[in-house]
XYZ file of N, CA and C in Angstrom:
825
model
N 307.849 101.704 288.368
C 306.873 102.139 289.373
C 305.617 101.297 289.227
N 305.171 100.759 290.348
C 303.971 99.932 290.306
C 302.738 100.816 290.361
N 301.658 100.426 289.654
C 300.458 101.261 289.669
C 299.861 101.308 291.062
N 299.268 102.472 291.370
C 298.660 102.673 292.673
C 297.363 101.888 292.753
N 297.253 101.029 293.767
C 296.071 100.206 293.955
C 295.049 100.959 294.806
N 293.789 101.009 294.303
C 292.700 101.630 295.047
C 293.067 103.025 295.576
N 293.358 103.982 294.689
C 293.760 105.325 295.146
C 292.630 105.973 295.908
N 292.953 106.815 296.889
C 291.915 107.528 297.648
C 291.036 108.335 296.714
N 289.778 108.541 297.126
C 288.819 109.233 296.271
C 289.287 110.652 295.960
N 289.875 111.339 296.963
C 290.360 112.707 296.731
C 291.448 112.752 295.688
N 292.401 111.789 295.774
C 293.485 111.742 294.803
C 292.941 111.436 293.418
N 291.962 110.543 293.347
C 291.359 110.199 292.062
C 290.725 111.428 291.421
N 290.063 112.259 292.244
C 289.435 113.475 291.725
C 290.489 114.432 291.193
N 291.604 114.581 291.909
C 292.692 115.460 291.458
C 293.232 114.984 290.119
N 293.428 113.656 290.000
C 293.936 113.098 288.752
C 292.973 113.353 287.601
N 291.684 113.199 287.866
C 290.681 113.421 286.828
C 290.666 114.876 286.387
N 290.749 115.804 287.362
C 290.746 117.222 287.019
C 291.985 117.598 286.229
N 293.142 117.060 286.649
C 294.386 117.358 285.943
C 294.329 116.847 284.510
N 293.831 115.638 284.342
C 293.719 115.065 282.996
C 292.747 115.868 282.150
N 291.631 116.254 282.767
C 290.636 117.016 282.029
C 291.177 118.345 281.557
N 291.925 119.059 282.427
C 292.460 120.355 282.019
C 293.450 120.201 280.883
N 294.219 119.114 280.889
C 295.167 118.882 279.804
C 294.443 118.601 278.497
N 293.347 117.829 278.611
C 292.591 117.487 277.408
C 291.982 118.728 276.777
N 291.495 119.662 277.615
C 290.783 120.828 277.107
C 291.677 122.035 276.871
N 292.938 121.972 277.221
C 293.817 123.126 277.078
C 293.984 123.523 275.619
N 294.220 122.564 274.747
C 294.460 122.881 273.333
C 293.217 123.455 272.663
N 292.023 122.854 272.835
C 290.825 123.487 272.258
C 290.604 124.901 272.780
N 290.871 125.126 274.065
C 290.691 126.463 274.627
C 291.634 127.455 273.970
N 292.866 127.033 273.745
C 293.822 127.913 273.052
C 293.351 128.195 271.638
N 292.836 127.179 270.950
C 292.347 127.371 269.582
C 291.213 128.384 269.533
N 290.305 128.284 270.497
C 289.183 129.220 270.554
C 289.688 130.642 270.792
N 290.634 130.789 271.729
C 291.167 132.114 272.051
C 291.850 132.744 270.844
N 292.632 131.937 270.121
C 293.331 132.445 268.933
C 292.331 132.843 267.853
N 291.312 132.019 267.633
C 290.306 132.313 266.611
C 289.545 133.591 266.944
N 289.146 133.743 268.214
C 288.423 134.945 268.615
C 289.281 136.196 268.462
N 290.557 136.080 268.836
C 291.455 137.230 268.716
C 291.598 137.654 267.257
N 291.691 136.675 266.360
C 291.829 136.989 264.933
C 290.560 137.591 264.357
N 289.407 137.251 264.942
C 288.123 137.728 264.414
C 287.753 139.113 264.926
N 288.450 139.622 265.943
C 288.076 140.914 266.532
C 288.410 142.077 265.584
N 287.455 142.980 265.442
C 287.632 144.168 264.600
C 287.534 145.394 265.503
N 288.632 146.140 265.579
C 288.679 147.307 266.450
C 288.239 148.568 265.706
N 287.766 149.592 266.425
C 287.466 150.867 265.777
C 288.717 151.425 265.101
N 288.512 152.080 263.979
C 289.620 152.604 263.182
C 289.346 154.076 262.890
N 290.337 154.927 263.106
C 290.149 156.360 262.887
C 289.684 156.654 261.466
N 290.236 155.920 260.499
C 289.849 156.155 259.103
C 288.403 155.765 258.837
N 287.823 154.925 259.722
C 286.450 154.490 259.529
C 285.421 155.445 260.094
N 285.871 156.525 260.747
C 284.936 157.465 261.348
C 284.420 158.477 260.335
N 283.108 158.704 260.347
C 282.478 159.839 259.684
C 281.816 160.644 260.790
N 282.408 161.810 261.112
C 282.018 162.561 262.301
C 282.126 161.627 263.512
N 281.050 161.385 264.256
C 281.141 160.524 265.441
C 280.665 159.106 265.165
N 280.443 158.776 263.897
C 279.937 157.445 263.539
C 281.098 156.564 263.082
N 281.318 155.480 263.784
C 282.316 154.484 263.370
C 281.651 153.523 262.401
N 282.195 153.427 261.206
C 281.648 152.519 260.193
C 282.593 151.335 260.018
N 282.116 150.158 260.408
C 282.854 148.925 260.184
C 282.475 148.359 258.821
N 283.395 147.659 258.187
C 283.066 146.890 256.985
C 282.561 145.525 257.432
N 281.333 145.190 257.078
C 280.735 143.955 257.575
C 281.373 142.724 256.924
N 281.699 141.753 257.751
C 282.162 140.441 257.293
C 281.584 139.405 258.243
N 281.014 138.356 257.699
C 280.367 137.339 258.521
C 281.357 136.719 259.500
N 280.950 136.607 260.752
C 281.786 135.970 261.768
C 282.751 136.899 262.476
N 282.819 138.163 262.073
C 283.706 139.104 262.759
C 283.133 139.478 264.119
N 284.026 139.781 265.060
C 283.630 140.219 266.399
C 283.932 141.710 266.507
N 282.908 142.529 266.393
C 283.093 143.975 266.370
C 283.198 144.506 267.794
N 284.236 145.303 268.044
C 284.497 145.831 269.372
C 283.828 147.197 269.522
N 282.913 147.292 270.480
C 282.171 148.535 270.713
C 282.427 148.975 272.155
N 282.888 150.219 272.312
C 283.252 150.754 273.620
C 282.171 151.717 274.118
N 281.765 151.536 275.361
C 280.662 152.285 275.945
C 281.101 152.890 277.280
N 280.220 153.707 277.871
C 280.523 154.301 279.179
C 279.225 154.548 279.932
N 279.251 154.458 281.274
C 278.051 154.739 282.060
C 277.566 156.165 281.818
N 276.253 156.340 281.793
C 275.695 157.660 281.576
C 275.664 158.098 280.132
N 276.142 157.243 279.218
C 276.151 157.548 277.785
C 275.453 156.415 277.033
N 274.724 156.785 275.987
C 274.048 155.794 275.151
C 274.836 155.617 273.865
N 275.137 154.383 273.511
C 275.769 154.069 272.232
C 274.705 153.550 271.275
N 274.651 154.162 270.102
C 273.661 153.819 269.084
C 274.284 152.860 268.075
N 273.737 151.661 267.970
C 274.188 150.671 266.982
C 273.141 150.648 265.874
N 273.464 151.242 264.731
C 272.499 151.431 263.645
C 272.658 150.335 262.594
N 271.558 149.694 262.239
C 271.565 148.659 261.216
C 271.380 149.288 259.834
N 271.433 148.469 258.812
C 271.286 148.950 257.440
C 269.844 149.428 257.208
N 269.641 150.531 256.504
C 268.271 150.956 256.206
C 267.473 149.842 255.540
N 266.260 149.606 256.031
C 265.409 148.542 255.510
C 265.619 147.205 256.169
N 266.654 147.058 256.975
C 266.955 145.802 257.667
C 266.075 145.680 258.906
N 265.525 144.496 259.137
C 264.579 144.305 260.233
C 265.042 143.181 261.167
N 264.732 143.347 262.437
C 265.001 142.302 263.415
C 264.058 141.127 263.178
N 264.553 139.896 263.375
C 263.721 138.712 263.174
C 263.919 137.749 264.335
N 262.937 136.822 264.494
C 263.043 135.786 265.507
C 262.425 136.217 266.820
N 262.194 135.238 267.705
C 261.585 135.542 269.009
C 262.498 136.346 269.918
N 263.811 136.209 269.758
C 264.767 136.981 270.556
C 265.850 137.527 269.655
N 265.541 138.540 268.851
C 266.497 139.013 267.840
C 267.735 139.676 268.422
N 267.624 140.218 269.651
C 268.762 140.867 270.303
C 269.018 140.157 271.624
N 270.204 139.586 271.763
C 270.542 138.832 272.979
C 271.905 139.267 273.484
N 272.023 139.394 274.806
C 273.290 139.773 275.428
C 273.652 138.762 276.495
N 274.949 138.615 276.723
C 275.393 137.676 277.736
C 275.086 138.155 279.144
N 275.095 139.465 279.364
C 274.843 140.034 280.686
C 273.732 141.072 280.556
N 272.526 140.702 280.936
C 271.393 141.625 280.847
C 271.084 142.293 282.186
N 271.820 141.914 283.236
C 271.580 142.510 284.549
C 272.299 143.845 284.698
N 273.495 143.958 284.118
C 274.291 145.165 284.308
C 274.382 146.025 283.041
N 273.682 145.592 282.004
C 273.639 146.369 280.757
C 272.195 146.710 280.432
N 271.958 147.940 279.999
C 270.632 148.376 279.567
C 270.627 148.375 278.042
N 269.775 147.538 277.451
C 269.761 147.355 276.002
C 268.322 147.480 275.511
N 268.104 148.326 274.531
C 266.787 148.506 273.946
C 266.906 148.753 272.456
N 265.785 148.964 271.811
C 265.825 149.252 270.379
C 264.753 150.272 270.029
N 264.995 150.993 268.952
C 264.049 151.964 268.437
C 264.228 152.023 266.926
N 263.436 152.866 266.244
C 263.528 152.991 264.794
C 263.573 154.461 264.409
N 264.101 154.724 263.230
C 264.054 156.058 262.645
C 263.614 155.913 261.198
N 263.069 156.982 260.626
C 262.624 156.938 259.248
C 261.358 156.126 259.083
N 260.970 155.915 257.814
C 259.787 155.133 257.492
C 259.919 154.576 256.086
N 259.116 153.567 255.785
C 259.166 152.962 254.459
C 260.543 152.403 254.151
N 261.073 152.665 252.945
C 262.385 152.105 252.567
C 263.538 152.688 253.371
N 263.338 153.858 254.014
C 264.410 154.465 254.805
C 264.318 154.095 256.285
N 263.339 153.245 256.655
C 263.214 152.832 258.050
C 264.497 152.162 258.516
N 264.956 152.536 259.710
C 266.229 152.018 260.211
C 266.096 151.632 261.669
N 266.583 150.439 262.000
C 266.554 149.945 263.382
C 267.818 150.403 264.099
N 267.656 150.855 265.336
C 268.771 151.271 266.184
C 268.733 150.455 267.476
N 269.857 149.834 267.815
C 270.004 149.139 269.091
C 270.731 150.098 270.030
N 270.127 150.393 271.172
C 270.686 151.356 272.118
C 271.286 150.611 273.310
N 272.537 150.928 273.636
C 273.279 150.184 274.663
C 273.854 151.149 275.690
N 273.736 150.788 276.982
C 274.324 151.596 278.048
C 274.718 150.680 279.206
N 275.972 150.741 279.678
C 276.387 149.946 280.842
C 276.000 150.661 282.130
N 275.846 149.911 283.190
C 275.507 150.512 284.483
C 276.741 150.960 285.254
N 277.906 150.429 284.879
C 279.154 150.845 285.528
C 280.321 150.508 284.619
N 281.508 151.066 284.858
C 282.660 150.753 284.011
C 283.225 149.368 284.303
N 284.227 148.992 283.523
C 284.941 147.730 283.703
C 284.028 146.515 283.544
N 283.050 146.636 282.640
C 282.202 145.492 282.304
C 282.509 145.038 280.885
N 282.193 143.792 280.601
C 282.343 143.257 279.244
C 281.311 142.166 279.037
N 280.717 142.155 277.866
C 279.778 141.101 277.500
C 279.700 141.040 275.986
N 278.937 140.085 275.470
C 278.761 140.011 274.024
C 277.307 140.281 273.670
N 277.090 140.715 272.436
C 275.766 141.071 271.950
C 275.553 140.417 270.599
N 274.397 139.779 270.436
C 274.044 139.100 269.190
C 272.792 139.756 268.621
N 272.854 140.155 267.342
C 271.715 140.788 266.679
C 271.372 139.983 265.431
N 270.159 139.438 265.376
C 269.694 138.673 264.226
C 268.715 139.515 263.413
N 268.953 139.624 262.100
C 268.071 140.385 261.228
C 267.666 139.525 260.036
N 266.835 140.098 259.165
C 266.410 139.370 257.975
C 267.496 139.317 256.906
N 268.666 139.932 257.183
C 269.743 139.956 256.197
C 271.041 139.320 256.686
N 271.289 139.383 257.990
C 272.573 138.900 258.498
C 272.532 138.807 260.020
N 273.645 138.319 260.596
C 273.811 138.261 262.048
C 275.039 139.070 262.431
N 274.884 139.930 263.443
C 275.991 140.743 263.944
C 276.484 140.155 265.258
N 277.800 139.987 265.372
C 278.429 139.539 266.613
C 279.238 140.708 267.159
N 278.881 141.172 268.347
C 279.488 142.366 268.924
C 280.004 142.051 270.319
N 281.169 142.579 270.643
C 281.688 142.501 272.008
C 281.643 143.899 272.612
N 280.872 144.034 273.694
C 280.701 145.321 274.362
C 281.694 145.451 275.512
N 282.302 146.609 275.620
C 283.239 146.868 276.717
C 282.903 148.230 277.325
N 282.814 148.286 278.645
C 282.471 149.515 279.349
C 283.737 150.191 279.861
N 283.914 151.465 279.493
C 285.040 152.273 279.947
C 284.527 153.268 280.985
N 285.429 154.006 281.619
C 285.009 154.983 282.623
C 284.392 156.217 281.985
N 284.949 156.679 280.846
C 284.405 157.887 280.211
C 284.403 157.813 278.684
N 285.391 157.154 278.089
C 285.458 157.074 276.629
C 284.359 156.156 276.097
N 283.636 156.640 275.095
C 282.576 155.806 274.529
C 282.409 156.114 273.047
N 281.790 155.191 272.331
C 281.488 155.368 270.918
C 280.040 155.829 270.804
N 279.827 157.000 270.221
C 278.478 157.560 270.142
C 277.590 156.756 269.200
N 278.152 156.335 268.076
C 277.330 155.641 267.082
C 278.182 154.660 266.293
N 277.575 153.526 265.967
C 278.240 152.477 265.196
C 277.330 152.082 264.032
N 277.918 151.919 262.861
C 277.166 151.455 261.693
C 278.114 150.613 260.843
N 277.615 150.096 259.745
C 278.416 149.222 258.888
C 278.306 149.646 257.429
N 279.343 149.310 256.670
C 279.249 149.273 255.217
C 279.199 147.806 254.822
N 278.714 147.519 253.633
C 278.483 146.127 253.243
C 279.148 145.875 251.884
N 280.488 145.717 251.893
C 281.226 145.604 250.627
C 280.809 144.411 249.786
N 280.499 143.271 250.402
C 280.117 142.107 249.612
C 278.791 142.349 248.898
N 277.834 142.968 249.580
C 276.568 143.283 248.943
C 276.765 144.277 247.811
N 277.660 145.261 248.034
C 277.922 146.243 246.989
C 278.544 145.579 245.767
N 279.428 144.602 246.006
C 280.063 143.913 244.883
C 279.048 143.080 244.113
N 278.125 142.430 244.821
C 277.080 141.654 244.149
C 276.249 142.576 243.256
N 275.926 143.766 243.787
C 275.155 144.722 242.989
C 275.936 145.154 241.762
N 277.252 145.370 241.932
C 278.073 145.747 240.784
C 278.117 144.630 239.745
N 278.208 143.384 240.237
C 278.246 142.249 239.311
C 276.941 142.146 238.527
N 275.815 142.380 239.195
C 274.528 142.334 238.506
C 274.422 143.444 237.468
N 274.928 144.624 237.843
C 274.912 145.728 236.885
C 275.773 145.419 235.674
N 276.913 144.740 235.927
C 277.819 144.442 234.821
C 277.211 143.425 233.864
N 276.340 142.561 234.383
C 275.668 141.614 233.498
C 274.745 142.343 232.527
N 274.188 143.476 232.974
C 273.315 144.255 232.097
C 274.107 145.135 231.147
N 275.327 145.457 231.538
C 276.155 146.329 230.709
C 277.592 145.843 230.776
N 277.919 144.836 230.006
C 279.233 144.194 230.060
C 280.356 145.166 229.745
N 280.059 146.210 228.973
C 281.098 147.156 228.578
C 281.635 147.940 229.763
N 280.844 148.071 230.806
C 281.279 148.836 231.974
C 281.499 147.940 233.187
N 281.695 146.645 232.971
C 281.912 145.721 234.091
C 283.105 146.180 234.904
N 282.976 146.392 236.215
C 284.046 146.965 237.011
C 285.074 145.968 237.505
N 284.760 144.684 237.487
C 285.684 143.702 238.034
C 285.874 142.567 237.047
N 286.823 141.678 237.379
C 287.128 140.553 236.499
C 285.950 139.593 236.430
N 285.795 138.965 235.286
C 284.695 138.018 235.101
C 284.993 136.719 235.851
N 283.934 136.016 236.232
C 284.083 134.703 236.838
C 284.431 134.707 238.304
N 284.268 135.837 238.997
C 284.569 135.863 240.427
C 283.535 135.059 241.207
N 284.034 134.257 242.142
C 283.156 133.502 243.031
C 282.920 134.361 244.263
N 281.721 134.923 244.377
C 281.422 135.847 245.460
C 281.675 135.218 246.828
N 281.376 133.926 246.958
C 281.490 133.256 248.250
C 282.935 133.121 248.716
N 283.889 133.180 247.779
C 285.293 132.978 248.136
C 286.025 134.287 248.381
N 285.374 135.412 248.205
C 286.058 136.687 248.329
C 286.377 137.003 249.783
N 287.552 137.581 249.996
C 288.014 137.973 251.317
C 288.081 139.498 251.374
N 287.285 140.095 252.281
C 287.260 141.540 252.426
C 288.028 142.000 253.664
N 288.889 141.135 254.193
C 289.609 141.449 255.424
C 290.789 142.371 255.219
N 290.566 143.550 254.675
C 291.614 144.546 254.455
C 291.271 145.838 255.182
N 292.295 146.493 255.692
C 292.140 147.800 256.335
C 292.785 148.864 255.456
N 292.130 149.998 255.316
C 292.646 151.090 254.497
C 292.903 152.281 255.398
N 294.162 152.751 255.457
C 294.568 153.860 256.313
C 295.079 155.018 255.456
N 294.758 156.223 255.863
C 295.256 157.396 255.157
C 294.134 158.185 254.507
N 294.446 159.440 254.155
C 293.467 160.309 253.526
C 294.002 160.846 252.211
N 293.158 160.843 251.203
C 293.482 161.394 249.885
C 292.173 161.501 249.108
N 292.083 162.421 248.157
C 290.851 162.541 247.366
C 290.495 161.254 246.642
N 291.520 160.453 246.314
C 291.300 159.217 245.564
C 291.303 157.984 246.488
N 291.183 158.183 247.783
C 291.248 157.060 248.739
C 290.278 155.954 248.331
N 290.765 154.700 248.221
C 289.885 153.590 247.821
C 288.732 153.385 248.801
N 287.660 152.833 248.277
C 286.498 152.521 249.105
C 286.690 151.207 249.850
N 287.319 150.236 249.183
C 287.544 148.935 249.805
C 288.580 148.164 249.015
N 289.097 147.092 249.634
C 290.019 146.168 248.982
C 289.585 144.752 249.328
N 289.817 143.813 248.404
C 289.448 142.426 248.641
C 290.269 141.540 247.716
N 290.197 140.235 247.918
C 290.884 139.296 247.036
C 290.052 138.043 246.856
N 290.417 137.267 245.830
C 289.725 136.002 245.571
C 290.632 134.811 245.826
N 291.729 135.033 246.574
C 292.697 133.980 246.854
C 293.855 133.962 245.881
N 293.722 134.664 244.764
C 294.776 134.721 243.756
C 295.101 136.156 243.364
N 294.059 136.946 243.158
C 294.219 138.336 242.753
C 293.684 139.258 243.830
N 294.242 140.474 243.874
C 293.748 141.502 244.779
C 293.034 142.574 243.953
N 291.971 143.113 244.527
C 291.161 144.130 243.848
C 291.044 145.344 244.766
N 291.218 146.527 244.202
C 291.113 147.768 244.952
C 290.049 148.624 244.266
N 289.005 148.956 245.008
C 287.871 149.693 244.447
C 287.992 151.169 244.795
N 288.011 152.020 243.767
C 288.099 153.461 243.931
C 286.716 154.091 243.777
N 286.569 155.354 244.186
C 285.277 156.020 243.990
C 284.870 156.026 242.528
N 283.575 155.918 242.275
C 283.079 155.908 240.902
C 283.470 157.201 240.204
N 283.816 157.079 238.938
C 284.165 158.253 238.150
C 285.643 158.553 238.101
N 286.469 157.844 238.876
C 287.902 158.086 238.836
C 288.452 157.657 237.482
N 289.315 158.467 236.914
C 289.928 158.139 235.618
C 291.193 157.326 235.852
N 291.550 156.505 234.839
C 292.723 155.642 234.990
C 293.975 156.467 235.268
N 294.078 157.628 234.628
C 295.259 158.456 234.822
C 295.364 159.060 236.209
N 294.266 159.067 236.961
C 294.265 159.626 238.308
C 294.634 158.596 239.369
N 294.662 157.320 238.995
C 294.981 156.280 239.971
C 296.466 156.323 240.317
N 296.809 156.359 241.587
C 298.214 156.394 241.986
C 298.866 155.035 241.802
N 300.188 154.978 241.626
C 300.872 153.688 241.530
C 300.824 152.932 242.848
N 300.905 151.608 242.754
C 300.806 150.737 243.920
C 302.173 150.136 244.236
N 302.574 150.242 245.499
C 303.843 149.678 245.968
C 303.541 148.622 247.032
N 304.103 147.432 246.873
C 303.978 146.386 247.884
C 305.125 146.546 248.872
N 304.798 146.612 250.165
C 305.797 146.817 251.214
C 306.372 145.470 251.631
N 307.693 145.413 251.760
C 308.361 144.175 252.137
C 308.127 143.799 253.581
N 308.565 142.592 253.939
C 308.357 142.080 255.295
C 309.068 142.925 256.339
N 310.136 143.636 255.936
C 310.864 144.480 256.888
C 310.169 145.814 257.132
N 309.103 146.071 256.399
C 308.345 147.303 256.578
C 308.963 148.513 255.932
N 310.085 148.341 255.211
C 310.796 149.484 254.627
C 310.859 149.406 253.105
N 311.243 148.265 252.567
C 311.376 148.153 251.117
C 310.020 148.236 250.445
N 309.982 148.852 249.276
C 308.736 149.023 248.535
C 308.965 148.640 247.075
N 308.144 147.735 246.582
C 308.269 147.242 245.208
C 307.070 147.710 244.389
N 307.362 148.423 243.298
C 306.301 148.877 242.408
C 305.755 147.670 241.650
N 304.438 147.493 241.670
C 303.842 146.325 241.023
C 302.943 146.760 239.871
N 302.787 145.853 238.925
C 301.920 146.109 237.784
C 300.471 145.815 238.151
N 299.565 146.486 237.491
C 298.148 146.265 237.722
C 297.372 146.607 236.460
N 296.138 146.134 236.420
C 295.229 146.466 235.336
C 294.082 147.271 235.904
N 293.440 148.036 235.074
C 292.309 148.845 235.516
C 291.085 148.456 234.710
N 290.006 148.192 235.433
C 288.728 147.934 234.788
C 287.660 148.710 235.533
N 287.053 149.653 234.836
C 286.099 150.523 235.500
C 286.800 151.317 236.579
N 286.297 151.263 237.795
C 286.912 151.974 238.918
C 287.701 151.029 239.822
N 288.063 149.848 239.296
C 288.796 148.854 240.074
C 290.216 148.678 239.546
N 291.154 148.586 240.469
C 292.537 148.216 240.164
C 292.667 146.725 240.441
N 293.176 145.955 239.485
C 293.309 144.505 239.616
C 294.792 144.157 239.655
N 295.230 143.522 240.734
C 296.627 143.149 240.926
C 296.721 141.630 240.873
N 297.578 141.087 240.007
C 297.657 139.638 239.813
C 298.553 138.963 240.842
N 298.427 139.359 242.079
C 299.142 138.728 243.183
C 298.485 139.200 244.476
N 298.800 138.504 245.570
C 298.319 138.917 246.881
C 299.436 139.654 247.614
N 299.072 140.443 248.587
C 300.061 141.160 249.387
C 299.531 141.308 250.803
N 300.468 141.479 251.750
C 300.081 141.724 253.132
C 299.943 143.215 253.411
N 300.858 144.000 252.846
C 300.814 145.446 253.021
C 301.219 146.115 251.717
N 300.485 147.135 251.322
C 300.809 147.885 250.114
C 300.469 149.348 250.348
N 301.065 150.214 249.526
C 300.785 151.643 249.612
C 300.495 152.219 248.240
N 299.521 153.076 248.180
C 299.257 153.898 246.999
C 299.922 155.239 247.263
N 300.782 155.683 246.333
C 301.557 156.898 246.551
C 301.389 157.831 245.355
N 301.224 159.108 245.650
C 301.049 160.088 244.584
C 301.618 161.419 245.040
N 302.415 162.034 244.167
C 302.962 163.346 244.481
C 304.456 163.315 244.678
N 305.040 164.516 244.874
C 306.477 164.648 245.051
C 306.853 164.795 246.506
N 307.274 166.031 246.896
C 307.701 166.238 248.279
C 306.547 166.035 249.257
N 305.380 166.593 248.921
C 304.208 166.408 249.769
C 303.387 165.241 249.239
N 303.957 164.075 249.397
C 303.369 162.868 248.817
C 302.150 162.410 249.612
N 301.101 162.093 248.881
C 299.916 161.507 249.496
C 300.090 159.994 249.516
N 299.806 159.396 250.674
C 299.956 157.945 250.809
C 298.723 157.351 251.463
N 298.287 156.246 250.930
C 297.214 155.462 251.525
C 297.705 154.027 251.637
N 297.653 153.487 252.842
C 298.167 152.131 253.083
C 297.014 151.134 253.126
N 297.235 149.971 252.503
C 296.253 148.889 252.478
C 296.876 147.683 253.176
N 296.232 147.204 254.232
C 296.793 146.126 255.061
C 295.820 144.958 255.065
N 296.350 143.791 254.759
C 295.549 142.575 254.834
C 295.530 142.100 256.285
N 294.335 142.126 256.903
C 294.216 141.785 258.323
C 293.973 140.314 258.561
N 293.388 139.609 257.608
C 293.131 138.185 257.754
C 294.263 137.413 257.105
N 294.831 136.405 257.784
C 295.965 135.653 257.227
C 295.585 134.888 255.999
N 296.591 134.628 255.152
C 296.332 133.845 253.931
C 296.040 132.409 254.270
């Protein structure tokens, strides 16, 4: 086939657009996949009364559901303050009503971002910059279902505090020595209810750590079973206990803590971020 000489301007434009879409298709897919993996949905186990508590992780996209005629309260960490000339920014400020207020005073002062859509079937993103971190939120407007209040727990900050405490009292160090805080992955979901339900799970790329409520005795910790890829087989794994932490010398995608006989209590731990 001989090359087309002096193609019409319209045809040239079509060719350019077609080439451009092909060039940008792969990056667009990469962005879509990355965003989908970063989204954190509300979890029933994360609710305390009407407050959904997400575990904070940098770069996560927290999904917050709202409804017209209802105000959703997004509560920051006590003592955390908004910073910058535009600390709260939304992609759509025409159809969303967004404001802020405070509660408490002194060390208990808390910033609240208040969000309300003007109609259902809307979606936008919300960025909150503070003196401690940045929150990335995706807002979605429903017809009636809404989240009354949203807040966060901060497992990485809690672990740093535990590490500092352990430096002062090595005998009660709760986790393994030499952990690189920057490399820790807190992308785990914990489902189920039990008096001994773990507070959080994380890994350092080699070992997995499960943090139980303070004061739990080693004899009260339930055995850990790693669930196979088929979702049915369960392998009992060995672990060590240090303080209130269970240390497992391997990684897993899904595991269960099981305790009891016929009325067995089960808590499932799922790794949400890929290895």
